[in-house]
Amino acid sequence: MPDNMLHSGFEVQSTATAPPGWDDYVRQHPEATAYHLAAAVLIGHAVFGLRTWFVVAIRGGRVAGVLPLIEQSSFLFGRFVASVPFFTYGGILADSAEVALQLAAHAARIGAELKVDHVELRHREPLAGVQLAERLDKVSLVLSLPGSVEALGKQLGSKLRSQIKRAEREQPEVVWGGAELLPDFYRVFAAGMHQLGTPVYPRRFFEEVCRAMAGLLGVLVIKVRGEVQAAAIVVQHGRSIEVPWAAATPEAKRNAINMRMYWELLGYAVARQAAEFDFGRSTVDSGTYRFKQQWGAQPRQLYWHYWLPPGRPIPQLNAANPKYALASSLWRRMPLWCANVLGPQIVRNLP
């Protein structure tokens, strides 16, 4: 497979390391996220050894578009390339539709030459002029934020405020920090993933996330009587703050500590003058979708585009897939200690 492809006025290249100008281009692009930055793209390689490509368009010696790609292979779901796995965002950033088209074409060539089952490109906007299959069953839930915590409370309404206040009976201890809080975060998160029937990332994954996104990331832990009951990680993308990972114990949900957690997350975003809070990805009308909607969050369509070999259907790497549903059911029945040992070996190949 050639590393360089010439097009009208620009050249498309793919390399295993970030080319000069990659991060500078990401930081100035209006659709960029923290997951486009080179250090974040390499998290899968650093933790799991996954093969990674930095696909870049160069025009006149300057970067005109970027696309990160990562290869995975799963016993259940086959071999595939994604941009990027583990996170909601990370697809094509380009100066023009023409550049975007050629970056997508380059990704398709990689898929065809590697003979993978599909190539998945994750976007927040549709791709104009690109002949790729498309999935529209996922959305992000996003809340526009006011300029103060006082205004936020009024915006949320009395019902939510009363639920948040309910948590005060438990005298919660709220702790904000960084990587030093990961052990506390991970205990709650790993147990929560087990209850959902989902293999858990290794703790090293989150350690690498903290390292790669230093300055853009915060960790929240809420304790009750010294025990961690809720925890979350937030990541900043410009004036948007997202919560990609959050978990609470069953007791925390009974005592509204989970509601207090989201109040703290929203207050964190307001304090940093964020314009919006991204509650993360959900399937439309799912339980998590409805939970996020009660905060006033509005759905924002996600566009996942696919290159597929002839005759292949769009992959179903979710509960709608009988294989996935069966594996999830079996995973919930596994002892937690066993799931925590085996989960990291499995999740490396789940997008």
JSON list of N, CA and C in Angstrom, two decimals, residues 253-323:
[
{"chain": "A", "resi": 253, "resn": "LYS", "atom": "N", "xyz": [-27.34, 5.35, 43.90]},
{"chain": "A", "resi": 253, "resn": "LYS", "atom": "CA", "xyz": [-28.55, 5.66, 43.13]},
{"chain": "A", "resi": 253, "resn": "LYS", "atom": "C", "xyz": [-29.77, 5.74, 44.03]},
{"chain": "A", "resi": 254, "resn": "ARG", "atom": "N", "xyz": [-29.83, 4.90, 45.05]},
{"chain": "A", "resi": 254, "resn": "ARG", "atom": "CA", "xyz": [-30.96, 4.96, 45.99]},
{"chain": "A", "resi": 254, "resn": "ARG", "atom": "C", "xyz": [-30.94, 6.26, 46.79]},
{"chain": "A", "resi": 255, "resn": "ASN", "atom": "N", "xyz": [-29.75, 6.75, 47.10]},
{"chain": "A", "resi": 255, "resn": "ASN", "atom": "CA", "xyz": [-29.62, 7.93, 47.95]},
{"chain": "A", "resi": 255, "resn": "ASN", "atom": "C", "xyz": [-29.37, 9.22, 47.18]},
{"chain": "A", "resi": 256, "resn": "ALA", "atom": "N", "xyz": [-29.52, 9.16, 45.85]},
{"chain": "A", "resi": 256, "resn": "ALA", "atom": "CA", "xyz": [-29.37, 10.33, 44.97]},
{"chain": "A", "resi": 256, "resn": "ALA", "atom": "C", "xyz": [-27.94, 10.88, 44.92]},
{"chain": "A", "resi": 257, "resn": "ILE", "atom": "N", "xyz": [-26.96, 10.07, 45.33]},
{"chain": "A", "resi": 257, "resn": "ILE", "atom": "CA", "xyz": [-25.57, 10.51, 45.20]},
{"chain": "A", "resi": 257, "resn": "ILE", "atom": "C", "xyz": [-25.20, 10.64, 43.73]},
{"chain": "A", "resi": 258, "resn": "ASN", "atom": "N", "xyz": [-25.80, 9.81, 42.87]},
{"chain": "A", "resi": 258, "resn": "ASN", "atom": "CA", "xyz": [-25.54, 9.94, 41.43]},
{"chain": "A", "resi": 258, "resn": "ASN", "atom": "C", "xyz": [-26.04, 11.28, 40.90]},
{"chain": "A", "resi": 259, "resn": "MET", "atom": "N", "xyz": [-27.16, 11.78, 41.44]},
{"chain": "A", "resi": 259, "resn": "MET", "atom": "CA", "xyz": [-27.66, 13.09, 41.04]},
{"chain": "A", "resi": 259, "resn": "MET", "atom": "C", "xyz": [-26.71, 14.19, 41.50]},
{"chain": "A", "resi": 260, "resn": "ARG", "atom": "N", "xyz": [-26.19, 14.04, 42.71]},
{"chain": "A", "resi": 260, "resn": "ARG", "atom": "CA", "xyz": [-25.21, 15.01, 43.21]},
{"chain": "A", "resi": 260, "resn": "ARG", "atom": "C", "xyz": [-23.96, 14.99, 42.35]},
{"chain": "A", "resi": 261, "resn": "MET", "atom": "N", "xyz": [-23.57, 13.81, 41.90]},
{"chain": "A", "resi": 261, "resn": "MET", "atom": "CA", "xyz": [-22.39, 13.72, 41.03]},
{"chain": "A", "resi": 261, "resn": "MET", "atom": "C", "xyz": [-22.58, 14.56, 39.77]},
{"chain": "A", "resi": 262, "resn": "TYR", "atom": "N", "xyz": [-23.72, 14.43, 39.11]},
{"chain": "A", "resi": 262, "resn": "TYR", "atom": "CA", "xyz": [-23.93, 15.20, 37.89]},
{"chain": "A", "resi": 262, "resn": "TYR", "atom": "C", "xyz": [-24.06, 16.69, 38.16]},
{"chain": "A", "resi": 263, "resn": "TRP", "atom": "N", "xyz": [-24.61, 17.05, 39.31]},
{"chain": "A", "resi": 263, "resn": "TRP", "atom": "CA", "xyz": [-24.63, 18.47, 39.69]},
{"chain": "A", "resi": 263, "resn": "TRP", "atom": "C", "xyz": [-23.20, 19.00, 39.82]},
{"chain": "A", "resi": 264, "resn": "GLU", "atom": "N", "xyz": [-22.33, 18.23, 40.44]},
{"chain": "A", "resi": 264, "resn": "GLU", "atom": "CA", "xyz": [-20.93, 18.65, 40.57]},
{"chain": "A", "resi": 264, "resn": "GLU", "atom": "C", "xyz": [-20.25, 18.74, 39.21]},
{"chain": "A", "resi": 265, "resn": "LEU", "atom": "N", "xyz": [-20.54, 17.80, 38.32]},
{"chain": "A", "resi": 265, "resn": "LEU", "atom": "CA", "xyz": [-19.95, 17.83, 36.98]},
{"chain": "A", "resi": 265, "resn": "LEU", "atom": "C", "xyz": [-20.40, 19.08, 36.22]},
{"chain": "A", "resi": 266, "resn": "LEU", "atom": "N", "xyz": [-21.68, 19.40, 36.31]},
{"chain": "A", "resi": 266, "resn": "LEU", "atom": "CA", "xyz": [-22.19, 20.59, 35.64]},
{"chain": "A", "resi": 266, "resn": "LEU", "atom": "C", "xyz": [-21.59, 21.86, 36.24]},
{"chain": "A", "resi": 267, "resn": "GLY", "atom": "N", "xyz": [-21.47, 21.90, 37.57]},
{"chain": "A", "resi": 267, "resn": "GLY", "atom": "CA", "xyz": [-20.85, 23.06, 38.21]},
{"chain": "A", "resi": 267, "resn": "GLY", "atom": "C", "xyz": [-19.40, 23.23, 37.79]},
{"chain": "A", "resi": 268, "resn": "TYR", "atom": "N", "xyz": [-18.69, 22.12, 37.63]},
{"chain": "A", "resi": 268, "resn": "TYR", "atom": "CA", "xyz": [-17.31, 22.15, 37.15]},
{"chain": "A", "resi": 268, "resn": "TYR", "atom": "C", "xyz": [-17.24, 22.80, 35.77]},
{"chain": "A", "resi": 269, "resn": "ALA", "atom": "N", "xyz": [-18.18, 22.40, 34.90]},
{"chain": "A", "resi": 269, "resn": "ALA", "atom": "CA", "xyz": [-18.20, 22.94, 33.53]},
{"chain": "A", "resi": 269, "resn": "ALA", "atom": "C", "xyz": [-18.51, 24.44, 33.54]},
{"chain": "A", "resi": 270, "resn": "VAL", "atom": "N", "xyz": [-19.48, 24.85, 34.36]},
{"chain": "A", "resi": 270, "resn": "VAL", "atom": "CA", "xyz": [-19.83, 26.27, 34.44]},
{"chain": "A", "resi": 270, "resn": "VAL", "atom": "C", "xyz": [-18.64, 27.08, 34.96]},
{"chain": "A", "resi": 271, "resn": "ALA", "atom": "N", "xyz": [-17.95, 26.56, 35.97]},
{"chain": "A", "resi": 271, "resn": "ALA", "atom": "CA", "xyz": [-16.81, 27.26, 36.55]},
{"chain": "A", "resi": 271, "resn": "ALA", "atom": "C", "xyz": [-15.69, 27.46, 35.53]},
{"chain": "A", "resi": 272, "resn": "ARG", "atom": "N", "xyz": [-15.62, 26.58, 34.55]},
{"chain": "A", "resi": 272, "resn": "ARG", "atom": "CA", "xyz": [-14.60, 26.71, 33.50]},
{"chain": "A", "resi": 272, "resn": "ARG", "atom": "C", "xyz": [-15.13, 27.43, 32.27]},
{"chain": "A", "resi": 273, "resn": "GLN", "atom": "N", "xyz": [-16.26, 28.07, 32.43]},
{"chain": "A", "resi": 273, "resn": "GLN", "atom": "CA", "xyz": [-16.87, 28.89, 31.38]},
{"chain": "A", "resi": 273, "resn": "GLN", "atom": "C", "xyz": [-17.16, 28.09, 30.11]},
{"chain": "A", "resi": 274, "resn": "ALA", "atom": "N", "xyz": [-17.49, 26.81, 30.29]},
{"chain": "A", "resi": 274, "resn": "ALA", "atom": "CA", "xyz": [-17.88, 26.01, 29.13]},
{"chain": "A", "resi": 274, "resn": "ALA", "atom": "C", "xyz": [-19.25, 26.46, 28.63]},
{"chain": "A", "resi": 275, "resn": "ALA", "atom": "N", "xyz": [-19.44, 26.38, 27.33]},
{"chain": "A", "resi": 275, "resn": "ALA", "atom": "CA", "xyz": [-20.72, 26.76, 26.73]},
{"chain": "A", "resi": 275, "resn": "ALA", "atom": "C", "xyz": [-21.72, 25.61, 26.77]},
{"chain": "A", "resi": 276, "resn": "GLU", "atom": "N", "xyz": [-21.21, 24.37, 26.87]},
{"chain": "A", "resi": 276, "resn": "GLU", "atom": "CA", "xyz": [-22.11, 23.22, 26.86]},
{"chain": "A", "resi": 276, "resn": "GLU", "atom": "C", "xyz": [-21.49, 22.06, 27.62]},
{"chain": "A", "resi": 277, "resn": "PHE", "atom": "N", "xyz": [-22.37, 21.19, 28.11]},
{"chain": "A", "resi": 277, "resn": "PHE", "atom": "CA", "xyz": [-21.95, 19.98, 28.80]},
{"chain": "A", "resi": 277, "resn": "PHE", "atom": "C", "xyz": [-22.45, 18.78, 28.01]},
{"chain": "A", "resi": 278, "resn": "ASP", "atom": "N", "xyz": [-21.54, 17.90, 27.64]},
{"chain": "A", "resi": 278, "resn": "ASP", "atom": "CA", "xyz": [-21.83, 16.73, 26.83]},
{"chain": "A", "resi": 278, "resn": "ASP", "atom": "C", "xyz": [-21.95, 15.52, 27.76]},
{"chain": "A", "resi": 279, "resn": "PHE", "atom": "N", "xyz": [-23.18, 15.00, 27.92]},
{"chain": "A", "resi": 279, "resn": "PHE", "atom": "CA", "xyz": [-23.42, 13.86, 28.80]},
{"chain": "A", "resi": 279, "resn": "PHE", "atom": "C", "xyz": [-22.92, 12.55, 28.21]},
{"chain": "A", "resi": 280, "resn": "GLY", "atom": "N", "xyz": [-22.46, 12.57, 26.97]},
{"chain": "A", "resi": 280, "resn": "GLY", "atom": "CA", "xyz": [-21.94, 11.37, 26.36]},
{"chain": "A", "resi": 280, "resn": "GLY", "atom": "C", "xyz": [-22.93, 10.70, 25.42]},
{"chain": "A", "resi": 281, "resn": "ARG", "atom": "N", "xyz": [-22.50, 9.59, 24.86]},
{"chain": "A", "resi": 281, "resn": "ARG", "atom": "CA", "xyz": [-23.24, 8.89, 23.81]},
{"chain": "A", "resi": 281, "resn": "ARG", "atom": "C", "xyz": [-24.31, 7.99, 24.39]},
{"chain": "A", "resi": 282, "resn": "SER", "atom": "N", "xyz": [-25.46, 7.93, 23.70]},
{"chain": "A", "resi": 282, "resn": "SER", "atom": "CA", "xyz": [-26.55, 7.03, 24.09]},
{"chain": "A", "resi": 282, "resn": "SER", "atom": "C", "xyz": [-27.28, 6.55, 22.85]},
{"chain": "A", "resi": 283, "resn": "THR", "atom": "N", "xyz": [-27.94, 5.41, 22.98]},
{"chain": "A", "resi": 283, "resn": "THR", "atom": "CA", "xyz": [-28.89, 4.96, 21.98]},
{"chain": "A", "resi": 283, "resn": "THR", "atom": "C", "xyz": [-30.22, 5.66, 22.25]},
{"chain": "A", "resi": 284, "resn": "VAL", "atom": "N", "xyz": [-30.87, 6.14, 21.20]},
{"chain": "A", "resi": 284, "resn": "VAL", "atom": "CA", "xyz": [-32.13, 6.88, 21.34]},
{"chain": "A", "resi": 284, "resn": "VAL", "atom": "C", "xyz": [-33.15, 6.04, 22.12]},
{"chain": "A", "resi": 285, "resn": "ASP", "atom": "N", "xyz": [-33.78, 6.68, 23.11]},
{"chain": "A", "resi": 285, "resn": "ASP", "atom": "CA", "xyz": [-34.84, 6.09, 23.94]},
{"chain": "A", "resi": 285, "resn": "ASP", "atom": "C", "xyz": [-34.36, 4.99, 24.90]},
{"chain": "A", "resi": 286, "resn": "SER", "atom": "N", "xyz": [-33.06, 4.85, 25.07]},
{"chain": "A", "resi": 286, "resn": "SER", "atom": "CA", "xyz": [-32.55, 3.91, 26.06]},
{"chain": "A", "resi": 286, "resn": "SER", "atom": "C", "xyz": [-32.69, 4.52, 27.46]},
{"chain": "A", "resi": 287, "resn": "GLY", "atom": "N", "xyz": [-32.41, 3.73, 28.49]},
{"chain": "A", "resi": 287, "resn": "GLY", "atom": "CA", "xyz": [-32.49, 4.24, 29.85]},
{"chain": "A", "resi": 287, "resn": "GLY", "atom": "C", "xyz": [-31.52, 5.38, 30.10]},
{"chain": "A", "resi": 288, "resn": "THR", "atom": "N", "xyz": [-30.29, 5.26, 29.61]},
{"chain": "A", "resi": 288, "resn": "THR", "atom": "CA", "xyz": [-29.32, 6.35, 29.79]},
{"chain": "A", "resi": 288, "resn": "THR", "atom": "C", "xyz": [-29.74, 7.60, 29.02]},
{"chain": "A", "resi": 289, "resn": "TYR", "atom": "N", "xyz": [-30.37, 7.40, 27.87]},
{"chain": "A", "resi": 289, "resn": "TYR", "atom": "CA", "xyz": [-30.87, 8.53, 27.08]},
{"chain": "A", "resi": 289, "resn": "TYR", "atom": "C", "xyz": [-31.89, 9.32, 27.89]},
{"chain": "A", "resi": 290, "resn": "ARG", "atom": "N", "xyz": [-32.83, 8.62, 28.51]},
{"chain": "A", "resi": 290, "resn": "ARG", "atom": "CA", "xyz": [-33.88, 9.30, 29.27]},
{"chain": "A", "resi": 290, "resn": "ARG", "atom": "C", "xyz": [-33.32, 9.95, 30.53]},
{"chain": "A", "resi": 291, "resn": "PHE", "atom": "N", "xyz": [-32.33, 9.31, 31.17]},
{"chain": "A", "resi": 291, "resn": "PHE", "atom": "CA", "xyz": [-31.70, 9.91, 32.35]},
{"chain": "A", "resi": 291, "resn": "PHE", "atom": "C", "xyz": [-31.05, 11.25, 31.99]},
{"chain": "A", "resi": 292, "resn": "LYS", "atom": "N", "xyz": [-30.35, 11.28, 30.88]},
{"chain": "A", "resi": 292, "resn": "LYS", "atom": "CA", "xyz": [-29.67, 12.52, 30.47]},
{"chain": "A", "resi": 292, "resn": "LYS", "atom": "C", "xyz": [-30.66, 13.59, 30.04]},
{"chain": "A", "resi": 293, "resn": "GLN", "atom": "N", "xyz": [-31.74, 13.17, 29.42]},
{"chain": "A", "resi": 293, "resn": "GLN", "atom": "CA", "xyz": [-32.74, 14.13, 28.96]},
{"chain": "A", "resi": 293, "resn": "GLN", "atom": "C", "xyz": [-33.39, 14.88, 30.12]},
{"chain": "A", "resi": 294, "resn": "GLN", "atom": "N", "xyz": [-33.52, 14.24, 31.28]},
{"chain": "A", "resi": 294, "resn": "GLN", "atom": "CA", "xyz": [-34.19, 14.90, 32.40]},
{"chain": "A", "resi": 294, "resn": "GLN", "atom": "C", "xyz": [-33.42, 16.13, 32.88]},
{"chain": "A", "resi": 295, "resn": "TRP", "atom": "N", "xyz": [-32.14, 16.21, 32.53]},
{"chain": "A", "resi": 295, "resn": "TRP", "atom": "CA", "xyz": [-31.33, 17.38, 32.88]},
{"chain": "A", "resi": 295, "resn": "TRP", "atom": "C", "xyz": [-31.50, 18.51, 31.87]},
{"chain": "A", "resi": 296, "resn": "GLY", "atom": "N", "xyz": [-32.31, 18.26, 30.85]},
{"chain": "A", "resi": 296, "resn": "GLY", "atom": "CA", "xyz": [-32.51, 19.26, 29.81]},
{"chain": "A", "resi": 296, "resn": "GLY", "atom": "C", "xyz": [-31.60, 19.09, 28.62]},
{"chain": "A", "resi": 297, "resn": "ALA", "atom": "N", "xyz": [-30.80, 18.01, 28.61]},
{"chain": "A", "resi": 297, "resn": "ALA", "atom": "CA", "xyz": [-29.88, 17.78, 27.49]},
{"chain": "A", "resi": 297, "resn": "ALA", "atom": "C", "xyz": [-30.67, 17.44, 26.23]},
{"chain": "A", "resi": 298, "resn": "GLN", "atom": "N", "xyz": [-30.17, 17.95, 25.10]},
{"chain": "A", "resi": 298, "resn": "GLN", "atom": "CA", "xyz": [-30.81, 17.73, 23.82]},
{"chain": "A", "resi": 298, "resn": "GLN", "atom": "C", "xyz": [-29.98, 16.79, 22.95]},
{"chain": "A", "resi": 299, "resn": "PRO", "atom": "N", "xyz": [-30.64, 15.90, 22.19]},
{"chain": "A", "resi": 299, "resn": "PRO", "atom": "CA", "xyz": [-29.89, 14.96, 21.35]},
{"chain": "A", "resi": 299, "resn": "PRO", "atom": "C", "xyz": [-29.18, 15.67, 20.20]},
{"chain": "A", "resi": 300, "resn": "ARG", "atom": "N", "xyz": [-27.95, 15.26, 19.96]},
{"chain": "A", "resi": 300, "resn": "ARG", "atom": "CA", "xyz": [-27.16, 15.76, 18.83]},
{"chain": "A", "resi": 300, "resn": "ARG", "atom": "C", "xyz": [-26.73, 14.54, 18.02]},
{"chain": "A", "resi": 301, "resn": "GLN", "atom": "N", "xyz": [-27.20, 14.48, 16.79]},
{"chain": "A", "resi": 301, "resn": "GLN", "atom": "CA", "xyz": [-26.99, 13.30, 15.95]},
{"chain": "A", "resi": 301, "resn": "GLN", "atom": "C", "xyz": [-25.50, 13.00, 15.75]},
{"chain": "A", "resi": 302, "resn": "LEU", "atom": "N", "xyz": [-25.17, 11.71, 15.84]},
{"chain": "A", "resi": 302, "resn": "LEU", "atom": "CA", "xyz": [-23.84, 11.22, 15.50]},
{"chain": "A", "resi": 302, "resn": "LEU", "atom": "C", "xyz": [-23.92, 10.48, 14.17]},
{"chain": "A", "resi": 303, "resn": "TYR", "atom": "N", "xyz": [-22.91, 10.67, 13.35]},
{"chain": "A", "resi": 303, "resn": "TYR", "atom": "CA", "xyz": [-22.88, 10.06, 12.01]},
{"chain": "A", "resi": 303, "resn": "TYR", "atom": "C", "xyz": [-21.68, 9.12, 11.95]},
{"chain": "A", "resi": 304, "resn": "TRP", "atom": "N", "xyz": [-21.98, 7.83, 11.95]},
{"chain": "A", "resi": 304, "resn": "TRP", "atom": "CA", "xyz": [-20.91, 6.84, 11.85]},
{"chain": "A", "resi": 304, "resn": "TRP", "atom": "C", "xyz": [-20.96, 6.24, 10.45]},
{"chain": "A", "resi": 305, "resn": "HIS", "atom": "N", "xyz": [-19.86, 6.45, 9.71]},
{"chain": "A", "resi": 305, "resn": "HIS", "atom": "CA", "xyz": [-19.78, 6.04, 8.31]},
{"chain": "A", "resi": 305, "resn": "HIS", "atom": "C", "xyz": [-18.91, 4.79, 8.18]},
{"chain": "A", "resi": 306, "resn": "TYR", "atom": "N", "xyz": [-19.27, 3.93, 7.19]},
{"chain": "A", "resi": 306, "resn": "TYR", "atom": "CA", "xyz": [-18.61, 2.64, 7.06]},
{"chain": "A", "resi": 306, "resn": "TYR", "atom": "C", "xyz": [-18.19, 2.36, 5.63]},
{"chain": "A", "resi": 307, "resn": "TRP", "atom": "N", "xyz": [-16.91, 1.97, 5.48]},
{"chain": "A", "resi": 307, "resn": "TRP", "atom": "CA", "xyz": [-16.49, 1.27, 4.28]},
{"chain": "A", "resi": 307, "resn": "TRP", "atom": "C", "xyz": [-16.71, -0.22, 4.55]},
{"chain": "A", "resi": 308, "resn": "LEU", "atom": "N", "xyz": [-17.35, -0.91, 3.59]},
{"chain": "A", "resi": 308, "resn": "LEU", "atom": "CA", "xyz": [-17.66, -2.33, 3.74]},
{"chain": "A", "resi": 308, "resn": "LEU", "atom": "C", "xyz": [-17.26, -3.09, 2.48]},
{"chain": "A", "resi": 309, "resn": "PRO", "atom": "N", "xyz": [-16.72, -4.29, 2.61]},
{"chain": "A", "resi": 309, "resn": "PRO", "atom": "CA", "xyz": [-16.51, -5.12, 1.42]},
{"chain": "A", "resi": 309, "resn": "PRO", "atom": "C", "xyz": [-17.86, -5.41, 0.76]},
{"chain": "A", "resi": 310, "resn": "PRO", "atom": "N", "xyz": [-17.85, -5.71, -0.53]},
{"chain": "A", "resi": 310, "resn": "PRO", "atom": "CA", "xyz": [-19.11, -5.98, -1.24]},
{"chain": "A", "resi": 310, "resn": "PRO", "atom": "C", "xyz": [-19.96, -7.03, -0.54]},
{"chain": "A", "resi": 311, "resn": "GLY", "atom": "N", "xyz": [-21.26, -6.71, -0.34]},
{"chain": "A", "resi": 311, "resn": "GLY", "atom": "CA", "xyz": [-22.19, -7.66, 0.25]},
{"chain": "A", "resi": 311, "resn": "GLY", "atom": "C", "xyz": [-22.21, -7.71, 1.76]},
{"chain": "A", "resi": 312, "resn": "ARG", "atom": "N", "xyz": [-21.31, -6.97, 2.42]},
{"chain": "A", "resi": 312, "resn": "ARG", "atom": "CA", "xyz": [-21.27, -6.99, 3.88]},
{"chain": "A", "resi": 312, "resn": "ARG", "atom": "C", "xyz": [-22.27, -6.00, 4.46]},
{"chain": "A", "resi": 313, "resn": "PRO", "atom": "N", "xyz": [-23.01, -6.38, 5.53]},
{"chain": "A", "resi": 313, "resn": "PRO", "atom": "CA", "xyz": [-23.93, -5.44, 6.18]},
{"chain": "A", "resi": 313, "resn": "PRO", "atom": "C", "xyz": [-23.18, -4.54, 7.17]},
{"chain": "A", "resi": 314, "resn": "ILE", "atom": "N", "xyz": [-23.82, -3.45, 7.57]},
{"chain": "A", "resi": 314, "resn": "ILE", "atom": "CA", "xyz": [-23.25, -2.61, 8.62]},
{"chain": "A", "resi": 314, "resn": "ILE", "atom": "C", "xyz": [-23.14, -3.44, 9.90]},
{"chain": "A", "resi": 315, "resn": "PRO", "atom": "N", "xyz": [-21.99, -3.41, 10.58]},
{"chain": "A", "resi": 315, "resn": "PRO", "atom": "CA", "xyz": [-21.82, -4.23, 11.78]},
{"chain": "A", "resi": 315, "resn": "PRO", "atom": "C", "xyz": [-22.74, -3.77, 12.91]},
{"chain": "A", "resi": 316, "resn": "GLN", "atom": "N", "xyz": [-23.14, -4.71, 13.74]},
{"chain": "A", "resi": 316, "resn": "GLN", "atom": "CA", "xyz": [-23.94, -4.43, 14.93]},
{"chain": "A", "resi": 316, "resn": "GLN", "atom": "C", "xyz": [-23.12, -4.81, 16.16]},
{"chain": "A", "resi": 317, "resn": "LEU", "atom": "N", "xyz": [-22.29, -3.90, 16.61]},
{"chain": "A", "resi": 317, "resn": "LEU", "atom": "CA", "xyz": [-21.47, -4.16, 17.79]},
{"chain": "A", "resi": 317, "resn": "LEU", "atom": "C", "xyz": [-22.19, -3.60, 19.01]},
{"chain": "A", "resi": 318, "resn": "ASN", "atom": "N", "xyz": [-23.40, -4.08, 19.24]},
{"chain": "A", "resi": 318, "resn": "ASN", "atom": "CA", "xyz": [-24.24, -3.58, 20.34]},
{"chain": "A", "resi": 318, "resn": "ASN", "atom": "C", "xyz": [-25.22, -4.67, 20.75]},
{"chain": "A", "resi": 319, "resn": "ALA", "atom": "N", "xyz": [-26.12, -4.33, 21.69]},
{"chain": "A", "resi": 319, "resn": "ALA", "atom": "CA", "xyz": [-27.04, -5.32, 22.25]},
{"chain": "A", "resi": 319, "resn": "ALA", "atom": "C", "xyz": [-28.02, -5.87, 21.23]},
{"chain": "A", "resi": 320, "resn": "ALA", "atom": "N", "xyz": [-28.18, -5.21, 20.06]},
{"chain": "A", "resi": 320, "resn": "ALA", "atom": "CA", "xyz": [-29.06, -5.73, 19.02]},
{"chain": "A", "resi": 320, "resn": "ALA", "atom": "C", "xyz": [-28.46, -6.96, 18.34]},
{"chain": "A", "resi": 321, "resn": "ASN", "atom": "N", "xyz": [-27.17, -7.17, 18.52]},
{"chain": "A", "resi": 321, "resn": "ASN", "atom": "CA", "xyz": [-26.49, -8.33, 17.97]},
{"chain": "A", "resi": 321, "resn": "ASN", "atom": "C", "xyz": [-26.64, -9.51, 18.95]},
{"chain": "A", "resi": 322, "resn": "PRO", "atom": "N", "xyz": [-27.23, -10.64, 18.53]},
{"chain": "A", "resi": 322, "resn": "PRO", "atom": "CA", "xyz": [-27.42, -11.77, 19.45]},
{"chain": "A", "resi": 322, "resn": "PRO", "atom": "C", "xyz": [-26.12, -12.23, 20.10]},
{"chain": "A", "resi": 323, "resn": "LYS", "atom": "N", "xyz": [-25.01, -12.19, 19.36]},
{"chain": "A", "resi": 323, "resn": "LYS", "atom": "CA", "xyz": [-23.73, -12.59, 19.94]},
{"chain": "A", "resi": 323, "resn": "LYS", "atom": "C", "xyz": [-23.35, -11.66, 21.09]}
]
